[in-house]
Coordinates of C-alpha atoms in Angstrom, one line a residue:
Chain A
M1 CA -11.3 -180.3 -129.5
K2 CA -14.7 -180.8 -127.5
Y3 CA -18.2 -180.9 -128.9
C4 CA -21.9 -180.5 -127.7
F5 CA -25.3 -180.6 -129.3
G6 CA -28.1 -177.9 -129.0
V7 CA -31.7 -179.5 -129.4
D8 CA -34.9 -177.2 -130.3
I9 CA -37.9 -179.2 -129.7
G10 CA -40.8 -177.3 -131.4
G11 CA -44.3 -178.2 -132.3
T12 CA -43.7 -179.2 -135.9
T13 CA -39.8 -179.4 -136.2
V14 CA -36.8 -180.6 -133.9
K15 CA -34.0 -178.2 -134.8
M16 CA -30.3 -179.6 -134.0
G17 CA -26.9 -177.8 -134.2
L18 CA -23.2 -179.3 -133.6
F19 CA -21.1 -177.0 -131.5
T20 CA -17.6 -176.8 -130.5
T21 CA -17.5 -175.7 -126.5
E22 CA -15.6 -172.7 -127.8
G23 CA -18.9 -171.7 -129.6
D24 CA -18.7 -172.2 -133.1
L25 CA -21.8 -173.8 -135.0
L26 CA -20.0 -176.7 -137.4
D27 CA -23.3 -178.0 -138.5
K28 CA -27.4 -177.4 -138.2
W29 CA -30.0 -179.5 -139.5
E30 CA -33.8 -180.3 -138.7
I31 CA -36.2 -183.4 -138.5
K32 CA -39.9 -183.4 -138.0
T33 CA -41.5 -183.6 -134.6
R34 CA -43.4 -186.7 -134.5
T35 CA -46.3 -185.7 -131.9
E36 CA -48.5 -188.6 -132.5
N37 CA -48.9 -191.5 -129.4
G38 CA -48.3 -189.1 -126.9
G39 CA -45.0 -187.7 -128.7
E40 CA -43.2 -191.3 -127.7
A41 CA -40.9 -191.1 -130.7
I42 CA -39.8 -187.7 -130.3
L43 CA -36.6 -188.5 -128.1
P44 CA -35.8 -191.6 -129.7
D45 CA -36.1 -189.8 -133.1
I46 CA -33.4 -187.1 -131.5
A47 CA -31.2 -189.8 -130.0
R48 CA -30.8 -191.4 -133.5
S49 CA -30.2 -188.4 -135.5
L50 CA -27.6 -187.0 -133.0
Q51 CA -25.8 -190.8 -132.8
E52 CA -25.8 -190.6 -137.1
K53 CA -24.3 -187.0 -136.8
M54 CA -21.7 -188.2 -134.5
E55 CA -20.8 -191.1 -137.2
E56 CA -20.8 -188.5 -139.8
K57 CA -18.6 -186.2 -138.0
K58 CA -16.3 -189.2 -136.5
I59 CA -17.2 -187.6 -133.7
K60 CA -16.3 -190.2 -130.5
E61 CA -18.2 -190.4 -127.3
L62 CA -15.5 -189.1 -125.0
Q63 CA -15.1 -186.0 -127.4
M64 CA -18.6 -184.7 -126.2
S65 CA -19.6 -182.3 -123.1
G66 CA -23.1 -183.4 -123.6
I67 CA -26.5 -182.6 -125.2
G68 CA -28.8 -179.2 -124.2
V69 CA -32.3 -179.4 -124.8
G70 CA -35.1 -176.5 -125.2
V71 CA -38.7 -177.7 -124.8
P72 CA -42.0 -175.3 -125.4
A73 CA -43.1 -175.8 -122.1
P74 CA -42.2 -175.1 -118.1
V75 CA -39.2 -177.3 -116.9
G76 CA -37.8 -177.5 -113.6
S77 CA -33.8 -177.8 -113.1
D78 CA -34.4 -181.5 -112.6
G79 CA -35.3 -181.9 -116.4
I80 CA -38.9 -183.0 -115.9
V81 CA -41.7 -181.4 -118.0
K82 CA -45.0 -181.7 -116.4
N83 CA -47.4 -180.8 -119.4
T84 CA -46.9 -179.3 -123.1
A85 CA -49.2 -177.8 -125.0
N86 CA -48.3 -179.1 -128.4
L87 CA -45.9 -181.9 -128.2
G88 CA -48.0 -184.6 -127.2
W89 CA -46.1 -185.1 -123.8
G90 CA -47.9 -185.0 -120.6
Y91 CA -45.3 -186.1 -117.5
K92 CA -42.1 -186.8 -119.0
E93 CA -38.6 -186.9 -117.5
V94 CA -36.6 -185.7 -120.8
K95 CA -33.1 -185.3 -119.0
K96 CA -33.1 -188.9 -117.9
E97 CA -35.0 -190.6 -120.9
L98 CA -32.5 -188.8 -123.1
E99 CA -29.7 -189.6 -120.8
E100 CA -30.5 -193.2 -121.1
L101 CA -30.8 -193.0 -124.8
T102 CA -27.7 -191.7 -125.6
G103 CA -25.3 -192.4 -122.8
Q104 CA -24.4 -188.6 -122.5
R105 CA -24.9 -186.0 -120.1
V106 CA -28.2 -183.9 -120.9
K107 CA -29.7 -180.7 -119.6
V108 CA -33.0 -179.2 -120.4
G109 CA -34.5 -175.7 -120.4
N110 CA -37.7 -174.0 -121.3
D111 CA -37.5 -173.0 -125.1
A112 CA -37.7 -169.2 -124.4
N113 CA -35.2 -169.1 -121.5
V114 CA -32.7 -171.2 -123.7
A115 CA -33.5 -168.7 -126.7
A116 CA -32.5 -166.0 -124.3
L117 CA -29.2 -167.6 -123.5
G118 CA -28.3 -168.1 -126.8
E119 CA -28.3 -164.5 -127.6
M120 CA -26.3 -164.0 -124.6
W121 CA -23.8 -166.3 -125.5
L122 CA -23.7 -165.8 -129.6
G123 CA -26.1 -163.0 -130.5
A124 CA -27.1 -159.7 -129.4
G125 CA -26.5 -159.8 -125.7
K126 CA -23.1 -161.0 -126.1
G127 CA -20.8 -159.8 -123.1
Q128 CA -23.9 -159.3 -120.8
K129 CA -24.8 -160.9 -117.7
N130 CA -28.3 -159.3 -117.1
M131 CA -30.5 -159.7 -119.8
V132 CA -34.0 -159.9 -120.7
M133 CA -35.2 -161.5 -123.9
V134 CA -38.9 -160.9 -125.2
T135 CA -39.6 -163.1 -128.5
L136 CA -42.8 -161.6 -130.4
G137 CA -44.1 -164.3 -132.4
T138 CA -47.8 -166.0 -132.3
G139 CA -47.4 -165.2 -128.8
V140 CA -45.2 -163.5 -126.3
G141 CA -42.4 -165.6 -125.0
G142 CA -39.8 -164.4 -122.5
G143 CA -36.3 -165.3 -120.8
V144 CA -34.4 -163.4 -118.1
I145 CA -30.9 -164.0 -117.4
I146 CA -29.3 -163.1 -114.5
N147 CA -25.7 -163.4 -113.6
G148 CA -25.5 -165.4 -117.0
K149 CA -27.7 -167.9 -115.7
P150 CA -31.7 -168.5 -117.2
V151 CA -34.4 -167.7 -114.2
V152 CA -36.0 -170.9 -114.2
G153 CA -38.1 -170.5 -110.8
A154 CA -39.7 -172.6 -108.3
H155 CA -42.4 -174.2 -110.7
G156 CA -40.1 -173.6 -114.1
A157 CA -42.1 -170.6 -115.0
G158 CA -39.5 -168.0 -114.7
G159 CA -39.6 -165.4 -117.6
E160 CA -43.1 -165.8 -118.6
I161 CA -43.2 -162.2 -119.8
G162 CA -46.0 -162.6 -121.9
H163 CA -48.4 -163.3 -119.2
I164 CA -47.8 -159.9 -117.2
C165 CA -51.1 -158.0 -116.6
V166 CA -50.9 -154.7 -118.8
N167 CA -54.5 -154.1 -119.0
E168 CA -56.8 -154.4 -115.8
K169 CA -59.7 -153.4 -118.1
E170 CA -59.4 -156.3 -120.4
T171 CA -62.9 -158.3 -121.2
I172 CA -61.2 -161.2 -123.6
S173 CA -59.6 -164.1 -122.1
C174 CA -55.7 -164.8 -122.7
G175 CA -54.8 -168.4 -124.0
C176 CA -53.6 -168.7 -120.3
G177 CA -57.0 -168.3 -118.9
K178 CA -55.8 -164.8 -117.5
K179 CA -57.3 -161.4 -118.7
G180 CA -55.1 -158.4 -119.9
C181 CA -51.9 -160.3 -120.7
L182 CA -49.0 -158.7 -122.7
E183 CA -49.6 -161.1 -125.2
Q184 CA -53.1 -160.1 -126.1
Y185 CA -51.3 -156.9 -127.3
A186 CA -47.7 -157.3 -128.5
S187 CA -47.7 -160.8 -130.2
A188 CA -48.1 -160.7 -134.1
T189 CA -51.7 -161.8 -133.1
G190 CA -52.1 -159.3 -130.7
I191 CA -51.1 -156.4 -133.2
V192 CA -53.8 -157.7 -135.6
R193 CA -55.9 -157.3 -133.0
L194 CA -55.1 -153.7 -132.1
A195 CA -55.1 -152.9 -136.1
K196 CA -58.6 -154.5 -136.3
E197 CA -59.8 -152.4 -133.5
R198 CA -58.2 -149.1 -134.7
L199 CA -59.7 -149.7 -138.4
A200 CA -63.1 -150.3 -137.3
K201 CA -63.2 -147.0 -134.9
D202 CA -63.5 -144.8 -137.7
E203 CA -63.3 -144.4 -141.4
A204 CA -59.6 -142.9 -141.5
P205 CA -57.9 -143.6 -144.5
S206 CA -54.9 -146.4 -144.6
F207 CA -53.3 -148.3 -146.6
L208 CA -54.0 -151.4 -144.2
R209 CA -57.9 -151.0 -145.4
E210 CA -56.7 -152.9 -148.6
G211 CA -55.6 -156.7 -148.2
E212 CA -55.1 -158.6 -145.0
V213 CA -54.0 -157.2 -141.9
S214 CA -50.9 -158.5 -140.3
A215 CA -48.1 -157.5 -138.0
K216 CA -45.8 -157.1 -141.1
A217 CA -48.6 -155.2 -143.0
V218 CA -48.8 -152.7 -140.2
F219 CA -44.9 -152.0 -140.0
D220 CA -45.1 -152.1 -143.5
A221 CA -47.6 -149.2 -143.3
L222 CA -45.7 -147.4 -140.9
K223 CA -42.6 -147.3 -142.7
E224 CA -45.1 -145.6 -145.7
G225 CA -46.0 -142.9 -143.4
D226 CA -49.3 -144.2 -142.8
V227 CA -50.8 -142.3 -139.8
V228 CA -53.2 -145.3 -138.8
A229 CA -50.4 -147.7 -138.6
E230 CA -48.5 -145.3 -136.8
E231 CA -51.1 -145.1 -134.0
I232 CA -51.3 -148.9 -134.1
V233 CA -47.5 -149.3 -133.5
K234 CA -47.4 -146.7 -131.0
E235 CA -50.1 -148.3 -128.8
F236 CA -48.1 -151.9 -129.4
G237 CA -44.9 -149.7 -128.0
Q238 CA -46.7 -148.8 -125.2
Y239 CA -48.0 -152.0 -123.9
L240 CA -44.5 -153.5 -124.4
G241 CA -42.4 -150.4 -123.0
H242 CA -44.7 -150.1 -120.2
A243 CA -44.5 -154.0 -119.4
M244 CA -40.8 -153.6 -119.8
A245 CA -40.2 -150.8 -117.3
N246 CA -42.0 -153.1 -114.6
V247 CA -39.9 -156.1 -115.7
A248 CA -36.5 -153.6 -115.1
V249 CA -37.6 -152.5 -111.5
I250 CA -37.5 -156.2 -110.6
V251 CA -34.5 -157.9 -112.4
D252 CA -32.6 -154.9 -113.8
P253 CA -30.9 -156.0 -116.7
S254 CA -28.4 -154.2 -118.8
V255 CA -30.0 -155.0 -122.1
I256 CA -33.5 -156.1 -123.5
V257 CA -33.3 -158.0 -126.6
I258 CA -36.6 -158.1 -128.6
G259 CA -36.6 -161.2 -130.7
G260 CA -39.3 -163.4 -132.8
G261 CA -40.9 -163.0 -136.0
V262 CA -42.6 -159.6 -135.4
S263 CA -38.7 -157.9 -134.8
K264 CA -38.4 -158.5 -138.1
A265 CA -39.7 -154.9 -138.5
G266 CA -36.4 -154.0 -137.6
E267 CA -35.3 -150.9 -135.7
I268 CA -38.7 -148.6 -136.2
L269 CA -40.1 -151.1 -133.6
L270 CA -37.1 -150.3 -130.9
K271 CA -38.1 -146.3 -131.3
Y272 CA -41.5 -146.7 -130.2
V273 CA -40.8 -149.5 -127.5
E274 CA -37.9 -147.4 -126.1
K275 CA -39.9 -144.4 -126.3
A276 CA -42.8 -145.8 -123.8
F277 CA -40.1 -147.5 -121.8
K278 CA -38.4 -144.0 -121.0
E279 CA -41.6 -142.5 -119.9
R280 CA -42.0 -145.2 -117.2
E281 CA -38.2 -145.8 -116.5
F282 CA -37.1 -146.0 -112.9
F283 CA -34.0 -143.8 -112.3
A284 CA -31.9 -146.5 -111.6
N285 CA -32.5 -148.5 -114.7
A286 CA -31.3 -145.2 -116.7
G287 CA -28.9 -146.9 -119.2
T288 CA -31.0 -149.9 -120.0
K289 CA -30.7 -150.7 -123.7
F290 CA -32.8 -152.3 -126.3
V291 CA -31.6 -154.1 -129.3
L292 CA -33.1 -156.6 -132.0
A293 CA -31.9 -160.5 -131.7
T294 CA -29.3 -161.5 -134.2
L295 CA -29.3 -165.5 -134.1
G296 CA -33.0 -165.4 -135.8
N297 CA -34.2 -169.4 -135.8
D298 CA -30.6 -170.3 -134.2
A299 CA -31.0 -169.0 -131.0
G300 CA -32.7 -172.1 -129.6
I301 CA -29.8 -174.5 -130.5
C302 CA -27.1 -172.0 -129.4
G303 CA -28.8 -171.7 -125.8
A304 CA -29.4 -175.1 -125.7
A305 CA -25.9 -175.8 -126.4
K306 CA -24.9 -173.3 -123.8
L307 CA -26.8 -175.1 -121.1
I308 CA -24.5 -177.8 -120.7
L309 CA -21.2 -175.9 -121.1
Chain B
M10 CA -16.0 -172.0 -84.5
K11 CA -15.9 -169.2 -87.1
Y12 CA -17.5 -165.9 -86.3
C13 CA -19.1 -163.3 -88.9
F14 CA -20.4 -159.7 -88.7
G15 CA -23.6 -158.5 -89.9
V16 CA -23.9 -155.0 -90.2
D17 CA -27.2 -153.1 -91.2
I18 CA -26.7 -149.2 -91.7
G19 CA -29.8 -147.0 -91.6
G20 CA -30.3 -143.7 -91.7
T21 CA -30.4 -143.0 -87.6
T22 CA -28.8 -146.0 -86.5
V23 CA -26.2 -148.8 -87.5
K24 CA -27.3 -152.0 -86.4
M25 CA -24.7 -155.0 -85.7
G26 CA -24.8 -158.6 -85.1
L27 CA -22.2 -161.2 -84.1
F28 CA -22.8 -164.5 -85.5
T29 CA -21.5 -168.2 -85.6
T30 CA -21.0 -169.2 -89.3
E31 CA -23.8 -171.7 -88.8
G32 CA -26.2 -168.9 -88.3
D33 CA -26.3 -168.1 -84.5
L34 CA -27.0 -164.7 -83.5
L35 CA -24.3 -164.4 -80.4
D36 CA -24.8 -160.8 -79.6
K37 CA -26.3 -157.3 -81.4
W38 CA -26.1 -153.9 -80.7
E39 CA -26.7 -150.5 -82.5
I40 CA -24.4 -147.0 -82.5
K41 CA -25.9 -143.8 -83.9
T42 CA -25.4 -142.9 -87.5
R43 CA -23.4 -139.9 -87.7
T44 CA -24.4 -138.4 -90.9
E45 CA -22.6 -134.9 -90.8
N46 CA -20.1 -134.1 -93.0
G47 CA -20.8 -136.5 -95.8
G48 CA -21.3 -139.0 -93.5
E49 CA -17.2 -139.5 -92.9
A50 CA -17.6 -141.2 -89.5
I51 CA -19.9 -143.9 -90.5
L52 CA -17.5 -146.5 -91.4
P53 CA -14.9 -145.4 -89.0
D54 CA -17.3 -145.6 -86.0
I55 CA -18.5 -149.4 -87.4
A56 CA -15.0 -150.2 -87.8
R57 CA -14.4 -149.0 -84.1
S58 CA -17.0 -150.7 -82.9
L59 CA -16.6 -154.3 -84.2
Q60 CA -13.1 -154.2 -83.1
E61 CA -14.3 -153.5 -79.6
K62 CA -16.8 -156.4 -79.9
M63 CA -13.9 -158.7 -80.9
E64 CA -11.7 -157.7 -78.2
E65 CA -14.6 -157.9 -75.5
K66 CA -15.8 -161.4 -76.7
K67 CA -12.0 -162.4 -77.3
I68 CA -12.2 -163.4 -81.0
K69 CA -9.1 -163.3 -82.8
E70 CA -8.9 -162.2 -86.8
L71 CA -8.0 -165.5 -87.9
Q72 CA -11.5 -166.6 -86.4
M73 CA -13.3 -164.3 -88.7
S74 CA -14.8 -165.1 -91.9
G75 CA -15.6 -161.6 -92.5
I76 CA -18.3 -158.3 -92.3
G77 CA -21.4 -158.3 -94.5
V78 CA -23.1 -154.9 -94.7
G79 CA -26.4 -153.5 -95.8
V80 CA -26.8 -150.0 -97.1
P81 CA -30.0 -148.1 -97.8
A82 CA -29.1 -147.5 -101.5
P83 CA -28.5 -149.2 -105.1
V84 CA -24.9 -151.0 -104.8
G85 CA -23.2 -153.0 -107.2
S86 CA -21.3 -156.2 -106.6
D87 CA -18.3 -154.5 -106.4
G88 CA -19.6 -152.7 -103.1
I89 CA -19.6 -149.3 -104.5
V90 CA -22.7 -146.8 -103.5
K91 CA -23.1 -144.1 -106.2
N92 CA -25.3 -141.8 -103.9
T93 CA -27.5 -142.0 -100.9
A94 CA -30.7 -140.7 -99.7
N95 CA -30.2 -140.4 -96.1
L96 CA -26.4 -141.2 -95.4
G97 CA -24.6 -138.3 -96.6
W98 CA -22.8 -140.6 -98.8
G99 CA -22.1 -139.4 -102.4
Y100 CA -19.7 -141.8 -104.4
K101 CA -18.6 -144.2 -101.8
E102 CA -16.1 -147.2 -101.9
V103 CA -17.9 -148.9 -99.2
K104 CA -16.3 -152.5 -99.6
K105 CA -12.8 -151.2 -100.2
E106 CA -13.0 -148.5 -97.4
L107 CA -14.4 -150.9 -94.5
E108 CA -11.7 -153.6 -95.8
E109 CA -9.1 -150.9 -95.1
L110 CA -10.2 -149.8 -91.8
T111 CA -10.6 -153.4 -90.6
G112 CA -8.2 -155.8 -92.4
Q113 CA -11.1 -158.3 -93.0
R114 CA -13.3 -159.4 -96.1
V115 CA -16.2 -157.2 -96.8
K116 CA -19.1 -157.9 -98.9
V117 CA -22.1 -154.9 -99.5
G118 CA -25.5 -155.2 -100.5
N119 CA -28.7 -153.1 -101.0
D120 CA -30.8 -153.3 -97.5
A121 CA -33.9 -154.4 -98.6
N122 CA -32.2 -157.3 -100.7
V123 CA -30.0 -157.9 -97.6
A124 CA -33.2 -158.4 -95.6
A125 CA -34.7 -160.9 -98.1
L126 CA -31.4 -162.7 -97.7
G127 CA -31.9 -162.9 -94.0
E128 CA -35.4 -164.1 -94.1
M129 CA -34.6 -166.7 -96.5
W130 CA -31.4 -167.7 -94.0
L131 CA -32.9 -167.7 -90.7
G132 CA -36.5 -166.4 -91.2
A133 CA -39.7 -166.7 -92.9
G134 CA -38.3 -168.1 -96.0
K135 CA -36.1 -170.9 -94.3
G136 CA -35.1 -173.5 -96.7
Q137 CA -36.3 -171.8 -100.0
K138 CA -33.9 -171.1 -102.8
N139 CA -36.8 -168.7 -104.7
M140 CA -38.2 -166.1 -102.6
V141 CA -39.3 -162.6 -103.1
M142 CA -39.6 -160.3 -100.2
V143 CA -41.9 -157.0 -99.8
T144 CA -40.9 -154.6 -96.9
L145 CA -44.0 -152.4 -96.1
G146 CA -42.6 -149.4 -94.3
T147 CA -42.6 -145.7 -94.9
G148 CA -41.9 -146.9 -98.2
V149 CA -42.0 -150.4 -100.2
G150 CA -39.1 -152.0 -100.3
G151 CA -38.1 -155.1 -102.3
G152 CA -35.9 -158.1 -102.6
V153 CA -35.8 -160.9 -104.9
I154 CA -33.6 -164.1 -104.1
I155 CA -33.1 -166.6 -106.9
N156 CA -31.2 -170.0 -106.6
G157 CA -30.2 -168.4 -103.1
K158 CA -28.7 -165.4 -104.2
P159 CA -29.9 -161.8 -104.3
V160 CA -30.4 -160.1 -107.5
V161 CA -28.5 -157.4 -108.0
G162 CA -29.2 -156.3 -111.4
A163 CA -26.9 -154.4 -113.9
H164 CA -27.3 -151.0 -111.8
G165 CA -27.7 -152.3 -108.5
A166 CA -31.4 -151.8 -108.8
G167 CA -32.8 -155.2 -108.9
G168 CA -35.8 -156.2 -106.5
E169 CA -37.2 -152.4 -106.7
I170 CA -40.5 -153.5 -106.5
G171 CA -41.9 -150.6 -104.6
H172 CA -41.4 -148.6 -108.1
I173 CA -43.7 -151.3 -110.1
C174 CA -46.2 -149.2 -111.9
V175 CA -49.7 -150.3 -110.8
N176 CA -52.2 -147.5 -112.0
E177 CA -51.7 -145.9 -115.3
K178 CA -54.1 -142.9 -114.4
E179 CA -51.9 -141.5 -111.2
T180 CA -51.5 -137.8 -111.0
I181 CA -49.6 -137.3 -108.3
S182 CA -45.9 -138.3 -108.4
C183 CA -44.1 -140.9 -106.2
G184 CA -40.9 -140.0 -104.6
C185 CA -39.0 -141.3 -107.1
G186 CA -40.4 -139.1 -109.8
K187 CA -42.7 -141.4 -111.7
K188 CA -46.5 -141.8 -111.2
G189 CA -48.4 -144.8 -110.4
C190 CA -45.7 -146.5 -108.2
L191 CA -46.8 -149.6 -105.5
E192 CA -45.2 -147.4 -103.1
Q193 CA -48.1 -144.8 -103.5
Y194 CA -50.6 -147.5 -102.3
A195 CA -49.0 -150.1 -100.5
S196 CA -46.7 -148.4 -98.1
A197 CA -47.8 -147.0 -94.7
T198 CA -47.8 -143.7 -95.9
G199 CA -50.0 -145.2 -99.3
I200 CA -52.5 -147.0 -97.0
V201 CA -53.4 -143.5 -95.1
R202 CA -53.6 -141.9 -98.5
L203 CA -56.0 -144.5 -99.5
A204 CA -58.1 -144.3 -96.0
K205 CA -58.4 -140.5 -96.6
E206 CA -59.7 -140.5 -99.8
R207 CA -62.1 -143.2 -99.1
L208 CA -63.2 -141.4 -95.9
A209 CA -63.4 -138.2 -98.3
K210 CA -65.8 -139.6 -100.7
D211 CA -69.2 -140.1 -98.6
E212 CA -70.4 -140.0 -95.0
A213 CA -70.4 -143.8 -94.3
P214 CA -69.9 -144.4 -90.5
S215 CA -66.4 -145.4 -89.6
F216 CA -63.9 -145.9 -86.5
L217 CA -61.7 -144.1 -88.5
R218 CA -63.6 -140.7 -88.8
E219 CA -62.2 -140.3 -84.9
G220 CA -58.9 -139.8 -84.3
E221 CA -55.9 -140.0 -86.7
V222 CA -55.6 -142.2 -89.7
S223 CA -52.8 -144.5 -89.8
A224 CA -51.8 -147.9 -91.0
K225 CA -52.5 -149.6 -87.9
A226 CA -55.6 -147.8 -87.2
V227 CA -57.1 -149.2 -90.6
F228 CA -56.5 -152.6 -89.9
D229 CA -57.5 -152.4 -86.1
A230 CA -60.6 -151.0 -87.4
L231 CA -61.0 -153.9 -89.9
K232 CA -60.6 -156.3 -86.9
E233 CA -63.4 -154.5 -85.1
G234 CA -65.6 -155.0 -88.5
D235 CA -65.6 -151.6 -89.9
V236 CA -66.7 -151.7 -93.3
V237 CA -64.9 -148.8 -94.5
A238 CA -61.8 -149.9 -93.5
E239 CA -62.5 -153.5 -95.3
E240 CA -62.8 -151.4 -98.3
I241 CA -59.7 -149.4 -97.7
V242 CA -57.5 -152.9 -96.9
K243 CA -59.1 -154.5 -100.1
E244 CA -58.1 -151.8 -102.3
F245 CA -54.4 -151.8 -100.8
G246 CA -54.7 -155.8 -101.3
Q247 CA -55.8 -155.4 -104.8
Y248 CA -52.6 -153.1 -105.7
L249 CA -50.1 -155.7 -103.7
G250 CA -51.7 -158.5 -105.0
H251 CA -51.9 -157.9 -108.2
A252 CA -48.2 -156.4 -108.5
M253 CA -47.1 -159.5 -107.0
A254 CA -48.9 -161.7 -109.8
N255 CA -46.9 -159.7 -112.3
V256 CA -43.5 -160.1 -110.2
A257 CA -44.5 -164.3 -110.0
V258 CA -44.6 -164.6 -113.7
I259 CA -41.1 -163.2 -113.8
V260 CA -39.2 -164.6 -111.3
D261 CA -41.6 -167.4 -110.2
P262 CA -41.1 -167.4 -106.5
S263 CA -42.0 -170.4 -104.2
V264 CA -42.9 -168.0 -101.6
I265 CA -43.5 -164.2 -101.0
V266 CA -42.7 -162.8 -97.8
I267 CA -44.3 -159.8 -96.3
G268 CA -42.5 -157.6 -93.8
G269 CA -41.9 -154.1 -92.3
G270 CA -44.1 -152.2 -89.8
V271 CA -47.3 -152.6 -91.9
S272 CA -46.9 -156.3 -91.8
K273 CA -47.7 -156.2 -88.0
A274 CA -51.1 -156.1 -88.6
G275 CA -50.6 -159.9 -89.1
E276 CA -52.3 -162.8 -90.9
I277 CA -55.5 -160.6 -91.8
L278 CA -53.1 -158.7 -94.1
L279 CA -51.9 -161.8 -96.0
K280 CA -55.6 -162.7 -96.5
Y281 CA -56.3 -159.8 -98.5
V282 CA -53.2 -159.8 -100.4
E283 CA -53.5 -163.4 -101.4
K284 CA -57.2 -163.2 -102.6
A285 CA -56.1 -160.6 -105.2
F286 CA -53.1 -162.5 -106.0
K287 CA -55.2 -165.6 -107.1
E288 CA -57.1 -163.3 -109.3
R289 CA -54.3 -162.5 -111.5
E290 CA -52.2 -165.7 -110.7
F291 CA -50.6 -167.2 -113.9
F292 CA -51.4 -171.2 -113.9
A293 CA -47.6 -172.2 -113.7
N294 CA -47.2 -170.2 -110.4
A295 CA -50.3 -172.0 -108.5
G296 CA -48.6 -173.2 -105.1
T297 CA -46.8 -169.7 -104.4
K298 CA -47.2 -169.0 -100.8
F299 CA -47.6 -165.8 -98.8
V300 CA -46.2 -165.4 -95.4
L301 CA -45.3 -163.0 -93.0
A302 CA -41.5 -162.0 -92.0
T303 CA -40.5 -163.4 -88.7
L304 CA -37.1 -161.6 -87.9
G305 CA -38.4 -158.1 -87.8
N306 CA -35.4 -155.6 -87.2
D307 CA -33.1 -158.4 -87.2
A308 CA -33.6 -159.4 -90.8
G309 CA -30.8 -156.8 -92.0
I310 CA -28.1 -157.7 -89.7
C311 CA -28.9 -161.5 -90.4
G312 CA -28.9 -161.3 -94.5
A313 CA -25.8 -158.8 -93.9
A314 CA -24.1 -161.8 -92.2
K315 CA -25.0 -164.4 -94.8
L316 CA -23.6 -162.3 -97.5
I317 CA -20.0 -162.9 -96.5
L318 CA -20.9 -166.6 -95.8

């Protein structure tokens, strides 16, 4: 029996999983991400935690295939990160440093690409080789898998689907500095914005006028038959579905997996996205399926482990 | 010394090239594409012509690495074509049939993907592993190379960049049936359309009011300092440059190669496309370069040969 570790580094916690090389998740746990002092403790903390797990499980170094790591930043196939938004790291040779700390083989990928790989290996994209994953959370993350491998790109920026421009007329800037990015409409924050704009337009009655507006509240209201909520979800669906039609003519996936907090709304979300996709679908992409992610928060550790195999 | 053939099947002629496996083009020639009777003669004609070339050059079968073929249709990695617009073929097992006719190993790819591969191997993208090629001809073709391999996709529709929707407001249909495809603005035909619409808008003086309007005439007028022509090229550049910014966030190429008849306008074309690209560039794509294709009509035979290597 051979083993590997999957490590998913986030701004608040580092999630870790111990896998067999066949894809069985044997154990998972997490530690705090200590971002202070330029995040200098993050990799030593991880190395120590993995070492402790090996001792606890009585796993020898020879039984290990290596460690896969997902990081919330663009990262090249050399495993070097140039900058991070929320880990404290600037330039960081993640692969090299963690290999030195652990004595094991390490591979590093962008967290969204790695999550996509996880869904392909053990989740909603199982058995597929050409897959796109969109993660709808605070922002919109993306991962593109072609022939079973994540698209890293020349600058480690492959699969940045959240930054496709979907609205040429936008006047407000996205976090990235551009205007009209998909993330501004299809993230949890984006849906709230669409909702607030719709509610301000007129006095139409809606459950959404009571309490705080959230992406969840919008989908809950939709399920109750709220007409205004349906207009909001329709608009969200158009932005996302039309963007996916453009992604499909470029990389031609067999399946598009929707994950992240917003996707907890369930199948009803897919209905609106798929309808908009069909409006713009290129004939040769017919047959492209939309499915919900199934691994939830485990997608990162699963995909990270798959990186090393 | 080992050899291979590159075959580029078009609606009018089949172009063929004899290469060494190191990438030297030793000979090239073409035959007519006989599309009558469902195109039944096309593959036997090719097999006969390649056989004659081997006899002429005294090349034995053992010295051959195989035959690469580009076809003007979506094609899966199984070498099966489902339909063609202008060869007469419906369902056709191109790889299998040509292997039976020649006794050699055959690989088949889409012509635009194959042209991109050619530019990567021997042309403007030499030394690159992540490249996008856009071919501006009667239509707009595209090829995406990731990690040195063309993106075929789940339905053989990868790299269909001409069918990215770039104008949600379009009312006229593209040849593919969708509305607002890049091809409707950035092809030779598309540029003529942009020019006619601009000229009809007012009476502004322009060289383009004399003689027939063509893509070439527009760029020639631009080079003479024609203000109206510049407006037209600016609009063309925006459609293409903005579309490429969206392609870049998905596949993150190091270089974007512009080829096809329209690209004969030269460096001045790149200037307008690159300017529009920069307006929409995602920060992590900074450094993406635009270059003109260098292989011209040979890109197809070069890329086809590379398929087999």
